[in-house]
Amino acid sequence: MTAANLTDLTVLIVEDEPLIAMSLEDVLVDHGVICVGPAGSVAAALEMIADGGFEIALLDVNLRGERVDAVADRLAAAGIPFIFTTGHGAEGLPDAHRARPVIGKPFRDLDITEALARHRPHRQ
């Protein structure tokens, strides 16, 4: 995958760890991605989803002890693709979304960029 595959992609970052969120944003911006967020809580993520303006989301499974099932459900209902980022493995995913793509923590920058290039929505 090349960096060109991510140019002008808009990504919602849902991550409660500030250092991880900043690192994700730095990597993505370096690849031409426009970042929305980060949302550090379920409530903030739901607000950002309602506001729209992004094409795909990176979704941590646990935000300050709160599961992100409602966020995943809302993204799915809106037809917005998302990729889970988690250190808890597949068993930590919401049951209804176990077939979604997952990037295990700790992840490399290349893991993120390749996953986004592979799962980005096709523009009409």
Coordinates of C-alpha atoms in Angstrom, one line a residue:
M1 CA 0.0 0.0 0.0
T2 CA 1.2 3.5 -0.7
A3 CA 0.7 6.7 1.1
A4 CA -1.2 8.0 -1.9
N5 CA -4.0 5.6 -0.9
L6 CA -4.7 7.7 2.1
T7 CA -4.5 11.2 0.7
D8 CA -7.6 13.3 1.6
L9 CA -9.2 10.4 3.6
T10 CA -11.0 11.7 6.6
V11 CA -10.7 9.5 9.7
L12 CA -12.5 9.8 13.1
I13 CA -10.1 8.8 15.9
V14 CA -11.9 7.3 19.0
E15 CA -9.1 6.8 21.6
D16 CA -8.9 7.7 25.3
E17 CA -5.1 7.4 25.7
P18 CA -3.8 10.9 24.7
L19 CA -0.3 9.6 23.7
I20 CA -1.8 7.0 21.4
A21 CA -4.3 9.4 19.9
M22 CA -1.5 12.0 19.2
S23 CA 0.7 9.3 17.7
L24 CA -2.2 8.1 15.5
E25 CA -2.9 11.7 14.4
D26 CA 0.8 12.4 13.6
V27 CA 1.1 9.3 11.5
L28 CA -2.1 9.9 9.6
V29 CA -1.5 13.6 8.9
D30 CA 2.0 12.6 7.6
H31 CA 0.1 10.4 5.1
G32 CA -2.3 13.1 3.9
V33 CA -5.2 12.0 6.2
I34 CA -7.6 14.6 7.7
C35 CA -8.3 13.7 11.3
V36 CA -11.4 14.3 13.3
G37 CA -11.2 13.9 17.0
P38 CA -9.9 12.3 19.0
A39 CA -13.0 11.3 20.9
G40 CA -11.9 10.1 24.3
S41 CA -15.3 9.0 25.6
V42 CA -18.4 7.2 24.2
A43 CA -20.5 10.4 24.6
A44 CA -17.9 12.5 22.6
A45 CA -17.7 9.8 19.9
L46 CA -21.5 9.7 19.5
E47 CA -21.5 13.5 19.2
M48 CA -18.8 13.4 16.5
I49 CA -20.7 10.7 14.6
A50 CA -23.8 12.9 14.7
D51 CA -21.8 15.8 13.4
G52 CA -20.4 13.6 10.5
G53 CA -17.6 14.8 8.2
F54 CA -15.5 11.6 8.2
E55 CA -15.4 8.5 6.0
I56 CA -14.0 5.8 8.3
A57 CA -13.2 5.5 12.1
L58 CA -10.5 4.0 14.2
L59 CA -12.3 2.7 17.3
D60 CA -10.7 1.7 20.6
V61 CA -12.8 -0.9 22.3
N62 CA -12.6 0.4 25.8
L63 CA -12.8 4.2 26.6
R64 CA -12.0 4.9 30.3
G65 CA -13.6 1.6 31.3
E66 CA -16.7 2.1 29.1
R67 CA -17.3 -0.3 26.2
V68 CA -17.8 1.2 22.8
D69 CA -20.7 -1.0 21.7
A70 CA -23.0 2.0 21.2
V71 CA -20.4 3.8 19.1
A72 CA -19.9 0.7 16.9
D73 CA -23.7 0.3 16.5
R74 CA -24.1 3.9 15.5
L75 CA -21.3 3.7 12.9
A76 CA -22.7 0.5 11.5
A77 CA -26.2 2.0 11.3
A78 CA -24.9 5.0 9.4
G79 CA -23.0 2.7 7.0
I80 CA -19.6 4.1 8.1
P81 CA -16.8 1.6 8.1
F82 CA -14.6 1.3 11.2
I83 CA -11.6 -0.6 12.4
F84 CA -11.2 -1.6 16.0
T85 CA -7.9 -1.0 17.8
T86 CA -7.5 -3.1 20.9
G87 CA -5.2 -4.9 23.2
H88 CA -8.0 -7.2 24.4
G89 CA -8.2 -9.5 21.3
A90 CA -11.2 -10.6 19.5
E91 CA -13.0 -11.7 22.7
G92 CA -13.1 -8.0 23.7
L93 CA -15.0 -6.9 20.7
P94 CA -18.8 -6.2 20.8
D95 CA -20.6 -9.4 19.8
A96 CA -22.4 -7.8 16.9
H97 CA -19.2 -6.6 15.3
R98 CA -16.8 -9.5 15.7
A99 CA -16.4 -9.7 11.9
R100 CA -15.0 -6.1 11.7
P101 CA -11.3 -5.5 11.0
V102 CA -9.1 -5.4 14.1
I103 CA -5.6 -4.0 14.7
G104 CA -4.1 -5.3 17.9
K105 CA -2.2 -3.1 20.3
P106 CA 0.6 -2.4 20.4
F107 CA 0.5 -1.6 16.7
R108 CA 3.0 -0.3 14.2
D109 CA 2.4 2.8 12.0
L110 CA 2.3 0.5 9.0
D111 CA -0.5 -1.6 10.6
I112 CA -2.7 1.5 10.7
T113 CA -1.9 2.9 7.3
E114 CA -2.3 -0.5 5.6
A115 CA -5.6 -1.2 7.3
L116 CA -7.0 2.2 6.4
A117 CA -5.9 1.8 2.8
R118 CA -7.5 -1.6 2.7
H119 CA -10.8 -0.7 4.3
R120 CA -11.3 2.9 3.1
P121 CA -14.7 3.5 1.4
H122 CA -14.7 3.9 -2.3
R123 CA -15.7 7.4 -3.4
Q124 CA -18.4 7.7 -6.0

